[in-house]
Amino acid sequence: MRKILIVDDEPNIVMSLEYTFKKNNFEVFIARDGQEALDILQNQLPDVIILDIMMPFVDGFETLEQIKKNEKLQHCKVMFLSAKNKESDIEKGMALGADAYLTKPFSIKKVVDQVNELLA
């Protein structure tokens, strides 16, 4: 079973993504902030990480930097899903090593399509 980690502090987004990916036969892990995500990643190796940027404690950019430093996580695909839609934010996310960057508001179908593309 494919594994996905959803990292977002917005409960409605987490719920809709969790429901959708479970329906698509993913094992779903949830983190509400970057530090919680990094804690989960000590024990789980997801295929894809969906990462918000603006979160409490550790933001998405910092979380991605930590993920990229961890050799065990090199195979993980990371997709930013963020309200930060300025070109400079997108460029920064991609420069840090994100595999994709979608902006909020988003369509669930587009997120699922992007994840499937990353795993293809």
JSON list of C-alpha atoms in Angstrom, two decimals:
[
{"chain": "A", "resi": 1, "resn": "MET", "atom": "CA", "xyz": [0.00, 0.00, 0.00]},
{"chain": "A", "resi": 2, "resn": "ARG", "atom": "CA", "xyz": [1.31, 3.44, -0.90]},
{"chain": "A", "resi": 3, "resn": "LYS", "atom": "CA", "xyz": [1.85, 5.83, 1.99]},
{"chain": "A", "resi": 4, "resn": "ILE", "atom": "CA", "xyz": [1.20, 9.57, 2.10]},
{"chain": "A", "resi": 5, "resn": "LEU", "atom": "CA", "xyz": [1.94, 12.13, 4.80]},
{"chain": "A", "resi": 6, "resn": "ILE", "atom": "CA", "xyz": [-0.32, 15.18, 4.85]},
{"chain": "A", "resi": 7, "resn": "VAL", "atom": "CA", "xyz": [1.20, 18.13, 6.72]},
{"chain": "A", "resi": 8, "resn": "ASP", "atom": "CA", "xyz": [-1.23, 21.03, 7.22]},
{"chain": "A", "resi": 9, "resn": "ASP", "atom": "CA", "xyz": [-2.60, 22.97, 10.19]},
{"chain": "A", "resi": 10, "resn": "GLU", "atom": "CA", "xyz": [-6.03, 23.55, 8.56]},
{"chain": "A", "resi": 11, "resn": "PRO", "atom": "CA", "xyz": [-8.42, 20.78, 9.77]},
{"chain": "A", "resi": 12, "resn": "ASN", "atom": "CA", "xyz": [-10.82, 21.01, 6.80]},
{"chain": "A", "resi": 13, "resn": "ILE", "atom": "CA", "xyz": [-8.01, 20.57, 4.29]},
{"chain": "A", "resi": 14, "resn": "VAL", "atom": "CA", "xyz": [-6.57, 17.65, 6.25]},
{"chain": "A", "resi": 15, "resn": "MET", "atom": "CA", "xyz": [-9.98, 15.95, 6.48]},
{"chain": "A", "resi": 16, "resn": "SER", "atom": "CA", "xyz": [-10.79, 16.26, 2.78]},
{"chain": "A", "resi": 17, "resn": "LEU", "atom": "CA", "xyz": [-7.34, 15.09, 1.67]},
{"chain": "A", "resi": 18, "resn": "GLU", "atom": "CA", "xyz": [-7.28, 12.23, 4.19]},
{"chain": "A", "resi": 19, "resn": "TYR", "atom": "CA", "xyz": [-10.70, 11.00, 3.05]},
{"chain": "A", "resi": 20, "resn": "THR", "atom": "CA", "xyz": [-9.77, 11.22, -0.63]},
{"chain": "A", "resi": 21, "resn": "PHE", "atom": "CA", "xyz": [-6.44, 9.43, -0.33]},
{"chain": "A", "resi": 22, "resn": "LYS", "atom": "CA", "xyz": [-7.86, 6.67, 1.88]},
{"chain": "A", "resi": 23, "resn": "LYS", "atom": "CA", "xyz": [-10.49, 6.11, -0.82]},
{"chain": "A", "resi": 24, "resn": "ASN", "atom": "CA", "xyz": [-7.61, 5.85, -3.31]},
{"chain": "A", "resi": 25, "resn": "ASN", "atom": "CA", "xyz": [-5.97, 3.07, -1.26]},
{"chain": "A", "resi": 26, "resn": "PHE", "atom": "CA", "xyz": [-3.27, 5.11, 0.45]},
{"chain": "A", "resi": 27, "resn": "GLU", "atom": "CA", "xyz": [-2.16, 4.64, 4.03]},
{"chain": "A", "resi": 28, "resn": "VAL", "atom": "CA", "xyz": [-2.50, 8.19, 5.36]},
{"chain": "A", "resi": 29, "resn": "PHE", "atom": "CA", "xyz": [-0.46, 9.89, 8.07]},
{"chain": "A", "resi": 30, "resn": "ILE", "atom": "CA", "xyz": [-1.37, 13.33, 9.41]},
{"chain": "A", "resi": 31, "resn": "ALA", "atom": "CA", "xyz": [0.80, 16.05, 10.91]},
{"chain": "A", "resi": 32, "resn": "ARG", "atom": "CA", "xyz": [-0.45, 19.47, 12.01]},
{"chain": "A", "resi": 33, "resn": "ASP", "atom": "CA", "xyz": [2.94, 21.20, 11.80]},
{"chain": "A", "resi": 34, "resn": "GLY", "atom": "CA", "xyz": [6.47, 20.65, 10.56]},
{"chain": "A", "resi": 35, "resn": "GLN", "atom": "CA", "xyz": [7.82, 19.32, 13.85]},
{"chain": "A", "resi": 36, "resn": "GLU", "atom": "CA", "xyz": [5.07, 16.71, 14.07]},
{"chain": "A", "resi": 37, "resn": "ALA", "atom": "CA", "xyz": [5.85, 15.73, 10.47]},
{"chain": "A", "resi": 38, "resn": "LEU", "atom": "CA", "xyz": [9.54, 15.28, 11.26]},
{"chain": "A", "resi": 39, "resn": "ASP", "atom": "CA", "xyz": [8.61, 13.15, 14.29]},
{"chain": "A", "resi": 40, "resn": "ILE", "atom": "CA", "xyz": [6.40, 10.89, 12.14]},
{"chain": "A", "resi": 41, "resn": "LEU", "atom": "CA", "xyz": [9.16, 10.60, 9.53]},
{"chain": "A", "resi": 42, "resn": "GLN", "atom": "CA", "xyz": [11.45, 9.03, 12.13]},
{"chain": "A", "resi": 43, "resn": "ASN", "atom": "CA", "xyz": [9.27, 5.90, 12.00]},
{"chain": "A", "resi": 44, "resn": "GLN", "atom": "CA", "xyz": [7.44, 6.10, 8.66]},
{"chain": "A", "resi": 45, "resn": "LEU", "atom": "CA", "xyz": [8.71, 6.34, 5.09]},
{"chain": "A", "resi": 46, "resn": "PRO", "atom": "CA", "xyz": [5.87, 7.73, 2.98]},
{"chain": "A", "resi": 47, "resn": "ASP", "atom": "CA", "xyz": [5.97, 7.69, -0.81]},
{"chain": "A", "resi": 48, "resn": "VAL", "atom": "CA", "xyz": [4.61, 11.24, -0.96]},
{"chain": "A", "resi": 49, "resn": "ILE", "atom": "CA", "xyz": [4.54, 14.17, 1.45]},
{"chain": "A", "resi": 50, "resn": "ILE", "atom": "CA", "xyz": [2.00, 16.96, 0.93]},
{"chain": "A", "resi": 51, "resn": "LEU", "atom": "CA", "xyz": [3.39, 19.96, 2.76]},
{"chain": "A", "resi": 52, "resn": "ASP", "atom": "CA", "xyz": [1.85, 23.29, 3.71]},
{"chain": "A", "resi": 53, "resn": "ILE", "atom": "CA", "xyz": [4.23, 26.21, 4.19]},
{"chain": "A", "resi": 54, "resn": "MET", "atom": "CA", "xyz": [2.61, 28.50, 6.77]},
{"chain": "A", "resi": 55, "resn": "MET", "atom": "CA", "xyz": [2.37, 26.38, 9.93]},
{"chain": "A", "resi": 56, "resn": "PRO", "atom": "CA", "xyz": [3.17, 26.83, 13.62]},
{"chain": "A", "resi": 57, "resn": "PHE", "atom": "CA", "xyz": [6.55, 25.84, 15.12]},
{"chain": "A", "resi": 58, "resn": "VAL", "atom": "CA", "xyz": [8.38, 24.62, 11.98]},
{"chain": "A", "resi": 59, "resn": "ASP", "atom": "CA", "xyz": [7.24, 25.96, 8.61]},
{"chain": "A", "resi": 60, "resn": "GLY", "atom": "CA", "xyz": [7.12, 23.98, 5.38]},
{"chain": "A", "resi": 61, "resn": "PHE", "atom": "CA", "xyz": [10.36, 25.38, 3.97]},
{"chain": "A", "resi": 62, "resn": "GLU", "atom": "CA", "xyz": [12.30, 24.38, 7.08]},
{"chain": "A", "resi": 63, "resn": "THR", "atom": "CA", "xyz": [10.55, 20.99, 7.14]},
{"chain": "A", "resi": 64, "resn": "LEU", "atom": "CA", "xyz": [11.59, 20.32, 3.55]},
{"chain": "A", "resi": 65, "resn": "GLU", "atom": "CA", "xyz": [15.20, 21.26, 4.33]},
{"chain": "A", "resi": 66, "resn": "GLN", "atom": "CA", "xyz": [15.20, 18.70, 7.17]},
{"chain": "A", "resi": 67, "resn": "ILE", "atom": "CA", "xyz": [13.62, 16.04, 4.92]},
{"chain": "A", "resi": 68, "resn": "LYS", "atom": "CA", "xyz": [16.27, 16.59, 2.23]},
{"chain": "A", "resi": 69, "resn": "LYS", "atom": "CA", "xyz": [19.06, 16.15, 4.81]},
{"chain": "A", "resi": 70, "resn": "ASN", "atom": "CA", "xyz": [17.76, 12.69, 5.77]},
{"chain": "A", "resi": 71, "resn": "GLU", "atom": "CA", "xyz": [19.12, 9.94, 3.52]},
{"chain": "A", "resi": 72, "resn": "LYS", "atom": "CA", "xyz": [16.30, 7.54, 4.42]},
{"chain": "A", "resi": 73, "resn": "LEU", "atom": "CA", "xyz": [13.82, 10.02, 2.91]},
{"chain": "A", "resi": 74, "resn": "GLN", "atom": "CA", "xyz": [15.56, 10.54, -0.43]},
{"chain": "A", "resi": 75, "resn": "HIS", "atom": "CA", "xyz": [12.91, 8.51, -2.30]},
{"chain": "A", "resi": 76, "resn": "CYS", "atom": "CA", "xyz": [10.02, 10.60, -0.87]},
{"chain": "A", "resi": 77, "resn": "LYS", "atom": "CA", "xyz": [8.27, 12.90, -3.30]},
{"chain": "A", "resi": 78, "resn": "VAL", "atom": "CA", "xyz": [7.41, 16.25, -1.72]},
{"chain": "A", "resi": 79, "resn": "MET", "atom": "CA", "xyz": [4.62, 18.48, -2.95]},
{"chain": "A", "resi": 80, "resn": "PHE", "atom": "CA", "xyz": [3.91, 21.89, -1.49]},
{"chain": "A", "resi": 81, "resn": "LEU", "atom": "CA", "xyz": [0.24, 22.79, -1.13]},
{"chain": "A", "resi": 82, "resn": "SER", "atom": "CA", "xyz": [0.19, 26.37, 0.04]},
{"chain": "A", "resi": 83, "resn": "ALA", "atom": "CA", "xyz": [-1.67, 29.68, -0.04]},
{"chain": "A", "resi": 84, "resn": "LYS", "atom": "CA", "xyz": [1.72, 31.30, -0.71]},
{"chain": "A", "resi": 85, "resn": "ASN", "atom": "CA", "xyz": [1.28, 31.84, -4.43]},
{"chain": "A", "resi": 86, "resn": "LYS", "atom": "CA", "xyz": [3.89, 34.47, -5.24]},
{"chain": "A", "resi": 87, "resn": "GLU", "atom": "CA", "xyz": [6.41, 33.45, -7.88]},
{"chain": "A", "resi": 88, "resn": "SER", "atom": "CA", "xyz": [9.23, 33.93, -5.34]},
{"chain": "A", "resi": 89, "resn": "ASP", "atom": "CA", "xyz": [7.59, 31.47, -2.91]},
{"chain": "A", "resi": 90, "resn": "ILE", "atom": "CA", "xyz": [7.12, 28.86, -5.64]},
{"chain": "A", "resi": 91, "resn": "GLU", "atom": "CA", "xyz": [10.72, 29.32, -6.82]},
{"chain": "A", "resi": 92, "resn": "LYS", "atom": "CA", "xyz": [12.01, 29.00, -3.24]},
{"chain": "A", "resi": 93, "resn": "GLY", "atom": "CA", "xyz": [10.01, 25.80, -2.72]},
{"chain": "A", "resi": 94, "resn": "MET", "atom": "CA", "xyz": [11.29, 24.24, -5.93]},
{"chain": "A", "resi": 95, "resn": "ALA", "atom": "CA", "xyz": [14.85, 25.38, -5.21]},
{"chain": "A", "resi": 96, "resn": "LEU", "atom": "CA", "xyz": [14.72, 23.64, -1.82]},
{"chain": "A", "resi": 97, "resn": "GLY", "atom": "CA", "xyz": [13.91, 20.40, -3.62]},
{"chain": "A", "resi": 98, "resn": "ALA", "atom": "CA", "xyz": [10.11, 20.13, -3.83]},
{"chain": "A", "resi": 99, "resn": "ASP", "atom": "CA", "xyz": [8.88, 17.87, -6.63]},
{"chain": "A", "resi": 100, "resn": "ALA", "atom": "CA", "xyz": [5.71, 19.89, -7.20]},
{"chain": "A", "resi": 101, "resn": "TYR", "atom": "CA", "xyz": [3.97, 23.04, -5.95]},
{"chain": "A", "resi": 102, "resn": "LEU", "atom": "CA", "xyz": [0.21, 23.59, -5.97]},
{"chain": "A", "resi": 103, "resn": "THR", "atom": "CA", "xyz": [-1.49, 26.69, -4.60]},
{"chain": "A", "resi": 104, "resn": "LYS", "atom": "CA", "xyz": [-4.61, 27.02, -2.45]},
{"chain": "A", "resi": 105, "resn": "PRO", "atom": "CA", "xyz": [-7.48, 27.11, -3.09]},
{"chain": "A", "resi": 106, "resn": "PHE", "atom": "CA", "xyz": [-7.04, 23.79, -4.90]},
{"chain": "A", "resi": 107, "resn": "SER", "atom": "CA", "xyz": [-9.13, 21.12, -6.54]},
{"chain": "A", "resi": 108, "resn": "ILE", "atom": "CA", "xyz": [-8.94, 17.68, -4.91]},
{"chain": "A", "resi": 109, "resn": "LYS", "atom": "CA", "xyz": [-8.79, 16.10, -8.37]},
{"chain": "A", "resi": 110, "resn": "LYS", "atom": "CA", "xyz": [-5.75, 18.20, -9.25]},
{"chain": "A", "resi": 111, "resn": "VAL", "atom": "CA", "xyz": [-3.98, 17.16, -6.03]},
{"chain": "A", "resi": 112, "resn": "VAL", "atom": "CA", "xyz": [-4.72, 13.47, -6.66]},
{"chain": "A", "resi": 113, "resn": "ASP", "atom": "CA", "xyz": [-3.61, 13.75, -10.29]},
{"chain": "A", "resi": 114, "resn": "GLN", "atom": "CA", "xyz": [-0.36, 15.46, -9.22]},
{"chain": "A", "resi": 115, "resn": "VAL", "atom": "CA", "xyz": [0.36, 12.78, -6.58]},
{"chain": "A", "resi": 116, "resn": "ASN", "atom": "CA", "xyz": [-0.28, 10.00, -9.10]},
{"chain": "A", "resi": 117, "resn": "GLU", "atom": "CA", "xyz": [2.04, 11.75, -11.56]},
{"chain": "A", "resi": 118, "resn": "LEU", "atom": "CA", "xyz": [4.79, 11.97, -8.91]},
{"chain": "A", "resi": 119, "resn": "LEU", "atom": "CA", "xyz": [4.43, 8.23, -8.25]},
{"chain": "A", "resi": 120, "resn": "ALA", "atom": "CA", "xyz": [4.30, 7.20, -11.91]}
]
